[in-house]
Amino acid sequence: MAKWGMVFDLRRCIGCNACTVACKQENSLPNGVFFTKTLSEEIGEFPKASRMYIPTICNHCEDAPCERVCPTGATYTRADGIVLVDKEKCIGCGSCIVACPYDQRTRLEPEMLERGLFGNGQLTPFEQQGYERWTAGTAVKCTFCHERVDAGLEPACVVTCPTEARIFGDLDDPESKVRRLIHERHGRQPMPEKNTDPKVFYID
């Protein structure tokens, strides 16, 4: 059984946000809901200033605080390491949202699924077919595009990235590209002091 994880190559990320758009489309995400974002940071001073782009996503932690605090067992970890939310069990209490140290969860409010792209309460055909997968009042997050992964495909954000700054693969396979990059370029997990053992790594 694979243990899925992702590597972000900060040398390659150009901040184009193609990943954000691909994720929105793949998951039919309502206005205001993002499963991945790209932050930016300015480094240095003029005339030697530069900008670094930092992709963010649910880290699918091995020791996930969101799972520990969920009172109904709605948040769970699959055998392959992907952390998911069972919307049938989620009561929308928000405990997982508060517990996540990476701010990577959102509660779907009814108005998010009702107001539509133009805010007039009329959903586009794309929204009509896509919003059926969501339930108002439940917590949502990145799923590593688990349905694509189960079909032998990579997450939408990975295949869309024009610079191959996102690398997805099996963390348990010593020959996988993610394992080699983590080893060769000293991959770092986000906020290691939280002791969550994320399955996302950054290299530069």
PDB file of C-alpha atoms in Angstrom:
ATOM      1  CA  MET A   1       0.000   0.000   0.000  1.00  0.00           C
ATOM      2  CA  ALA A   2       1.359   3.374  -1.030  1.00  0.00           C
ATOM      3  CA  LYS A   3       1.671   6.255   1.423  1.00  0.00           C
ATOM      4  CA  TRP A   4       0.851   9.313  -0.668  1.00  0.00           C
ATOM      5  CA  GLY A   5       2.581  12.627  -0.185  1.00  0.00           C
ATOM      6  CA  MET A   6       3.535  15.787  -2.044  1.00  0.00           C
ATOM      7  CA  VAL A   7       6.686  17.844  -2.518  1.00  0.00           C
ATOM      8  CA  PHE A   8       6.677  21.557  -3.346  1.00  0.00           C
ATOM      9  CA  ASP A   9       9.775  22.733  -5.219  1.00  0.00           C
ATOM     10  CA  LEU A  10      10.114  26.396  -4.243  1.00  0.00           C
ATOM     11  CA  ARG A  11      12.735  26.942  -6.958  1.00  0.00           C
ATOM     12  CA  ARG A  12      10.170  26.094  -9.606  1.00  0.00           C
ATOM     13  CA  CYS A  13       6.985  27.737  -8.309  1.00  0.00           C
ATOM     14  CA  ILE A  14       6.289  30.947 -10.253  1.00  0.00           C
ATOM     15  CA  GLY A  15       3.101  31.939  -8.447  1.00  0.00           C
ATOM     16  CA  CYS A  16       0.885  31.570 -11.525  1.00  0.00           C
ATOM     17  CA  ASN A  17      -1.960  30.013  -9.486  1.00  0.00           C
ATOM     18  CA  ALA A  18      -2.753  27.487 -12.213  1.00  0.00           C
ATOM     19  CA  CYS A  19      -2.964  24.970  -9.355  1.00  0.00           C
ATOM     20  CA  THR A  20      -5.604  27.048  -7.583  1.00  0.00           C
ATOM     21  CA  VAL A  21      -7.735  27.311 -10.711  1.00  0.00           C
ATOM     22  CA  ALA A  22      -7.368  23.601 -11.489  1.00  0.00           C
ATOM     23  CA  CYS A  23      -8.394  22.699  -7.959  1.00  0.00           C
ATOM     24  CA  LYS A  24     -11.433  24.997  -8.078  1.00  0.00           C
ATOM     25  CA  GLN A  25     -12.552  23.414 -11.333  1.00  0.00           C
ATOM     26  CA  GLU A  26     -11.812  19.797 -10.416  1.00  0.00           C
ATOM     27  CA  ASN A  27     -13.698  20.063  -7.126  1.00  0.00           C
ATOM     28  CA  SER A  28     -16.437  22.525  -8.168  1.00  0.00           C
ATOM     29  CA  LEU A  29     -15.523  24.707  -5.204  1.00  0.00           C
ATOM     30  CA  PRO A  30     -17.917  27.518  -4.244  1.00  0.00           C
ATOM     31  CA  ASN A  31     -16.901  31.171  -4.039  1.00  0.00           C
ATOM     32  CA  GLY A  32     -14.558  31.813  -1.149  1.00  0.00           C
ATOM     33  CA  VAL A  33     -13.488  28.181  -0.807  1.00  0.00           C
ATOM     34  CA  PHE A  34      -9.931  27.192  -1.720  1.00  0.00           C
ATOM     35  CA  PHE A  35      -8.195  23.875  -1.122  1.00  0.00           C
ATOM     36  CA  THR A  36      -4.842  25.241  -2.230  1.00  0.00           C
ATOM     37  CA  LYS A  37      -3.377  28.732  -2.225  1.00  0.00           C
ATOM     38  CA  THR A  38      -0.021  30.228  -3.148  1.00  0.00           C
ATOM     39  CA  LEU A  39       1.441  32.717  -0.707  1.00  0.00           C
ATOM     40  CA  SER A  40       4.199  35.140  -1.640  1.00  0.00           C
ATOM     41  CA  GLU A  41       7.076  36.686   0.249  1.00  0.00           C
ATOM     42  CA  GLU A  42       9.437  39.449  -0.806  1.00  0.00           C
ATOM     43  CA  ILE A  43      13.101  38.803  -0.123  1.00  0.00           C
ATOM     44  CA  GLY A  44      15.853  41.399  -0.029  1.00  0.00           C
ATOM     45  CA  GLU A  45      15.702  45.094  -0.861  1.00  0.00           C
ATOM     46  CA  PHE A  46      15.745  47.125  -4.051  1.00  0.00           C
ATOM     47  CA  PRO A  47      17.579  46.783  -6.355  1.00  0.00           C
ATOM     48  CA  LYS A  48      18.235  43.169  -5.340  1.00  0.00           C
ATOM     49  CA  ALA A  49      14.722  42.288  -4.282  1.00  0.00           C
ATOM     50  CA  SER A  50      13.075  39.041  -5.319  1.00  0.00           C
ATOM     51  CA  ARG A  51       9.836  37.244  -4.607  1.00  0.00           C
ATOM     52  CA  MET A  52       9.359  33.707  -3.339  1.00  0.00           C
ATOM     53  CA  TYR A  53       6.107  31.820  -3.864  1.00  0.00           C
ATOM     54  CA  ILE A  54       4.951  29.328  -1.268  1.00  0.00           C
ATOM     55  CA  PRO A  55       2.194  26.834  -2.181  1.00  0.00           C
ATOM     56  CA  THR A  56      -0.039  25.671   0.648  1.00  0.00           C
ATOM     57  CA  ILE A  57      -2.431  22.738   0.942  1.00  0.00           C
ATOM     58  CA  CYS A  58      -3.851  20.319   3.512  1.00  0.00           C
ATOM     59  CA  ASN A  59      -0.800  18.443   4.724  1.00  0.00           C
ATOM     60  CA  HIS A  60      -2.573  15.102   5.325  1.00  0.00           C
ATOM     61  CA  CYS A  61      -0.780  14.759   8.631  1.00  0.00           C
ATOM     62  CA  GLU A  62       0.219  11.355   9.942  1.00  0.00           C
ATOM     63  CA  ASP A  63      -0.837  12.528  13.407  1.00  0.00           C
ATOM     64  CA  ALA A  64      -3.724  14.743  12.324  1.00  0.00           C
ATOM     65  CA  PRO A  65      -5.113  17.050  15.051  1.00  0.00           C
ATOM     66  CA  CYS A  66      -8.323  17.442  13.045  1.00  0.00           C
ATOM     67  CA  GLU A  67      -8.950  13.720  13.284  1.00  0.00           C
ATOM     68  CA  ARG A  68      -8.230  13.556  17.003  1.00  0.00           C
ATOM     69  CA  VAL A  69     -10.750  16.242  17.918  1.00  0.00           C
ATOM     70  CA  CYS A  70     -13.596  15.149  15.612  1.00  0.00           C
ATOM     71  CA  PRO A  71     -16.433  14.030  17.927  1.00  0.00           C
ATOM     72  CA  THR A  72     -18.216  11.887  15.325  1.00  0.00           C
ATOM     73  CA  GLY A  73     -15.341  10.227  13.508  1.00  0.00           C
ATOM     74  CA  ALA A  74     -16.166  12.148  10.341  1.00  0.00           C
ATOM     75  CA  THR A  75     -12.495  12.935   9.774  1.00  0.00           C
ATOM     76  CA  TYR A  76     -10.488   9.796   9.143  1.00  0.00           C
ATOM     77  CA  THR A  77      -7.236   8.659   7.546  1.00  0.00           C
ATOM     78  CA  ARG A  78      -7.223   6.059   4.800  1.00  0.00           C
ATOM     79  CA  ALA A  79      -4.675   3.276   4.752  1.00  0.00           C
ATOM     80  CA  ASP A  80      -2.762   5.189   2.061  1.00  0.00           C
ATOM     81  CA  GLY A  81      -2.411   8.234   4.335  1.00  0.00           C
ATOM     82  CA  ILE A  82      -5.016  10.491   2.705  1.00  0.00           C
ATOM     83  CA  VAL A  83      -7.114  12.349   5.286  1.00  0.00           C
ATOM     84  CA  LEU A  84     -10.782  12.666   4.332  1.00  0.00           C
ATOM     85  CA  VAL A  85     -14.081  13.920   5.746  1.00  0.00           C
ATOM     86  CA  ASP A  86     -17.235  11.788   5.698  1.00  0.00           C
ATOM     87  CA  LYS A  87     -19.956  14.359   5.059  1.00  0.00           C
ATOM     88  CA  GLU A  88     -22.603  11.934   6.317  1.00  0.00           C
ATOM     89  CA  LYS A  89     -20.985  11.966   9.757  1.00  0.00           C
ATOM     90  CA  CYS A  90     -19.880  15.622   9.856  1.00  0.00           C
ATOM     91  CA  ILE A  91     -22.058  17.791  12.105  1.00  0.00           C
ATOM     92  CA  GLY A  92     -20.290  21.041  11.273  1.00  0.00           C
ATOM     93  CA  CYS A  93     -19.133  21.690  14.822  1.00  0.00           C
ATOM     94  CA  GLY A  94     -15.923  23.311  13.581  1.00  0.00           C
ATOM     95  CA  SER A  95     -13.623  21.496  15.998  1.00  0.00           C
ATOM     96  CA  CYS A  96     -11.401  20.338  13.152  1.00  0.00           C
ATOM     97  CA  ILE A  97     -11.202  23.845  11.721  1.00  0.00           C
ATOM     98  CA  VAL A  98      -9.931  25.179  15.031  1.00  0.00           C
ATOM     99  CA  ALA A  99      -7.567  22.245  15.568  1.00  0.00           C
ATOM    100  CA  CYS A 100      -5.807  22.483  12.197  1.00  0.00           C
ATOM    101  CA  PRO A 101      -2.567  24.435  12.782  1.00  0.00           C
ATOM    102  CA  TYR A 102      -2.288  25.105   9.037  1.00  0.00           C
ATOM    103  CA  ASP A 103      -5.696  26.763   8.557  1.00  0.00           C
ATOM    104  CA  GLN A 104      -6.610  24.321   5.807  1.00  0.00           C
ATOM    105  CA  ARG A 105     -10.282  23.615   6.533  1.00  0.00           C
ATOM    106  CA  THR A 106     -13.487  25.440   5.670  1.00  0.00           C
ATOM    107  CA  ARG A 107     -17.092  25.027   6.752  1.00  0.00           C
ATOM    108  CA  LEU A 108     -19.513  25.264   3.858  1.00  0.00           C
ATOM    109  CA  GLU A 109     -22.115  27.856   4.749  1.00  0.00           C
ATOM    110  CA  PRO A 110     -25.480  27.666   2.943  1.00  0.00           C
ATOM    111  CA  GLU A 111     -24.968  30.992   1.192  1.00  0.00           C
ATOM    112  CA  MET A 112     -21.770  29.662  -0.396  1.00  0.00           C
ATOM    113  CA  LEU A 113     -23.826  27.086  -2.261  1.00  0.00           C
ATOM    114  CA  GLU A 114     -26.724  29.406  -3.042  1.00  0.00           C
ATOM    115  CA  ARG A 115     -25.411  32.775  -4.206  1.00  0.00           C
ATOM    116  CA  GLY A 116     -23.629  31.614  -7.366  1.00  0.00           C
ATOM    117  CA  LEU A 117     -20.682  33.069  -9.227  1.00  0.00           C
ATOM    118  CA  PHE A 118     -22.322  36.450  -9.768  1.00  0.00           C
ATOM    119  CA  GLY A 119     -23.891  36.675  -6.308  1.00  0.00           C
ATOM    120  CA  ASN A 120     -27.420  36.843  -7.651  1.00  0.00           C
ATOM    121  CA  GLY A 121     -28.622  33.478  -6.419  1.00  0.00           C
ATOM    122  CA  GLN A 122     -28.608  31.968  -9.897  1.00  0.00           C
ATOM    123  CA  LEU A 123     -26.180  29.091 -10.291  1.00  0.00           C
ATOM    124  CA  THR A 124     -24.384  28.524 -13.562  1.00  0.00           C
ATOM    125  CA  PRO A 125     -24.744  25.073 -15.171  1.00  0.00           C
ATOM    126  CA  PHE A 126     -21.223  24.271 -13.947  1.00  0.00           C
ATOM    127  CA  GLU A 127     -22.214  25.165 -10.390  1.00  0.00           C
ATOM    128  CA  GLN A 128     -25.476  23.244 -10.610  1.00  0.00           C
ATOM    129  CA  GLN A 129     -23.785  19.992 -11.520  1.00  0.00           C
ATOM    130  CA  GLY A 130     -20.809  20.510  -9.215  1.00  0.00           C
ATOM    131  CA  TYR A 131     -22.434  21.711  -6.033  1.00  0.00           C
ATOM    132  CA  GLU A 132     -24.396  18.461  -5.738  1.00  0.00           C
ATOM    133  CA  ARG A 133     -21.315  16.890  -4.186  1.00  0.00           C
ATOM    134  CA  TRP A 134     -21.320  19.343  -1.271  1.00  0.00           C
ATOM    135  CA  THR A 135     -23.478  19.554   1.850  1.00  0.00           C
ATOM    136  CA  ALA A 136     -24.026  22.873   3.602  1.00  0.00           C
ATOM    137  CA  GLY A 137     -22.827  22.957   7.194  1.00  0.00           C
ATOM    138  CA  THR A 138     -20.045  20.410   6.740  1.00  0.00           C
ATOM    139  CA  ALA A 139     -16.273  20.851   6.887  1.00  0.00           C
ATOM    140  CA  VAL A 140     -14.303  20.458   3.666  1.00  0.00           C
ATOM    141  CA  LYS A 141     -10.624  20.287   2.705  1.00  0.00           C
ATOM    142  CA  CYS A 142      -8.171  19.069   0.087  1.00  0.00           C
ATOM    143  CA  THR A 143      -8.449  15.336  -0.519  1.00  0.00           C
ATOM    144  CA  PHE A 144      -5.315  14.932  -2.673  1.00  0.00           C
ATOM    145  CA  CYS A 145      -7.943  14.398  -5.409  1.00  0.00           C
ATOM    146  CA  HIS A 146      -8.456  10.915  -3.960  1.00  0.00           C
ATOM    147  CA  GLU A 147     -10.865   9.885  -6.714  1.00  0.00           C
ATOM    148  CA  ARG A 148      -8.224  10.664  -9.335  1.00  0.00           C
ATOM    149  CA  VAL A 149      -5.559   8.885  -7.278  1.00  0.00           C
ATOM    150  CA  ASP A 150      -7.793   5.817  -6.976  1.00  0.00           C
ATOM    151  CA  ALA A 151      -8.074   5.841 -10.769  1.00  0.00           C
ATOM    152  CA  GLY A 152      -4.285   5.895 -11.160  1.00  0.00           C
ATOM    153  CA  LEU A 153      -4.076   9.637 -11.886  1.00  0.00           C
ATOM    154  CA  GLU A 154      -2.258  12.454 -10.132  1.00  0.00           C
ATOM    155  CA  PRO A 155      -4.048  15.316  -8.346  1.00  0.00           C
ATOM    156  CA  ALA A 156      -5.364  18.058 -10.637  1.00  0.00           C
ATOM    157  CA  CYS A 157      -3.005  20.668  -9.197  1.00  0.00           C
ATOM    158  CA  VAL A 158       0.000  18.472  -9.959  1.00  0.00           C
ATOM    159  CA  VAL A 159      -0.814  17.756 -13.599  1.00  0.00           C
ATOM    160  CA  THR A 160      -1.698  21.424 -14.206  1.00  0.00           C
ATOM    161  CA  CYS A 161       1.483  22.970 -12.789  1.00  0.00           C
ATOM    162  CA  PRO A 162       3.414  24.339 -15.807  1.00  0.00           C
ATOM    163  CA  THR A 163       6.793  24.207 -14.075  1.00  0.00           C
ATOM    164  CA  GLU A 164       6.405  20.844 -12.308  1.00  0.00           C
ATOM    165  CA  ALA A 165       6.766  22.545  -8.938  1.00  0.00           C
ATOM    166  CA  ARG A 166       4.364  20.016  -7.407  1.00  0.00           C
ATOM    167  CA  ILE A 167       5.481  16.398  -7.214  1.00  0.00           C
ATOM    168  CA  PHE A 168       3.153  13.662  -5.969  1.00  0.00           C
ATOM    169  CA  GLY A 169       4.112  10.124  -5.105  1.00  0.00           C
ATOM    170  CA  ASP A 170       4.623   7.281  -2.660  1.00  0.00           C
ATOM    171  CA  LEU A 171       6.559   8.348   0.417  1.00  0.00           C
ATOM    172  CA  ASP A 172       7.190   4.705   1.337  1.00  0.00           C
ATOM    173  CA  ASP A 173       8.875   3.902  -1.981  1.00  0.00           C
ATOM    174  CA  PRO A 174      12.605   4.682  -1.711  1.00  0.00           C
ATOM    175  CA  GLU A 175      12.793   4.856  -5.513  1.00  0.00           C
ATOM    176  CA  SER A 176       9.928   7.346  -5.916  1.00  0.00           C
ATOM    177  CA  LYS A 177      10.688  10.874  -7.068  1.00  0.00           C
ATOM    178  CA  VAL A 178       9.233  12.402  -3.900  1.00  0.00           C
ATOM    179  CA  ARG A 179      11.473  10.289  -1.661  1.00  0.00           C
ATOM    180  CA  ARG A 180      14.555  11.064  -3.732  1.00  0.00           C
ATOM    181  CA  LEU A 181      13.859  14.809  -3.726  1.00  0.00           C
ATOM    182  CA  ILE A 182      13.219  14.854   0.022  1.00  0.00           C
ATOM    183  CA  HIS A 183      16.506  13.032   0.635  1.00  0.00           C
ATOM    184  CA  GLU A 184      18.691  14.810  -1.922  1.00  0.00           C
ATOM    185  CA  ARG A 185      17.424  18.324  -1.263  1.00  0.00           C
ATOM    186  CA  HIS A 186      16.672  18.056   2.435  1.00  0.00           C
ATOM    187  CA  GLY A 187      12.886  18.325   2.281  1.00  0.00           C
ATOM    188  CA  ARG A 188      11.277  20.156   5.173  1.00  0.00           C
ATOM    189  CA  GLN A 189       7.823  19.628   6.617  1.00  0.00           C
ATOM    190  CA  PRO A 190       5.747  22.728   7.439  1.00  0.00           C
ATOM    191  CA  MET A 191       5.715  23.756  11.096  1.00  0.00           C
ATOM    192  CA  PRO A 192       7.534  20.670  12.424  1.00  0.00           C
ATOM    193  CA  GLU A 193       7.185  22.017  15.952  1.00  0.00           C
ATOM    194  CA  LYS A 194       3.504  21.018  15.827  1.00  0.00           C
ATOM    195  CA  ASN A 195       4.530  17.330  15.714  1.00  0.00           C
ATOM    196  CA  THR A 196       1.848  16.447  13.184  1.00  0.00           C
ATOM    197  CA  ASP A 197       4.225  14.670  10.752  1.00  0.00           C
ATOM    198  CA  PRO A 198       2.816  16.202   7.541  1.00  0.00           C
ATOM    199  CA  LYS A 199       2.953  14.282   4.264  1.00  0.00           C
ATOM    200  CA  VAL A 200       3.838  17.511   2.457  1.00  0.00           C
ATOM    201  CA  PHE A 201       7.455  18.639   2.089  1.00  0.00           C
ATOM    202  CA  TYR A 202       9.156  21.796   0.818  1.00  0.00           C
ATOM    203  CA  ILE A 203      12.478  21.865  -1.026  1.00  0.00           C
ATOM    204  CA  ASP A 204      14.503  24.861  -2.229  1.00  0.00           C
TER     205      ASP A 204
END
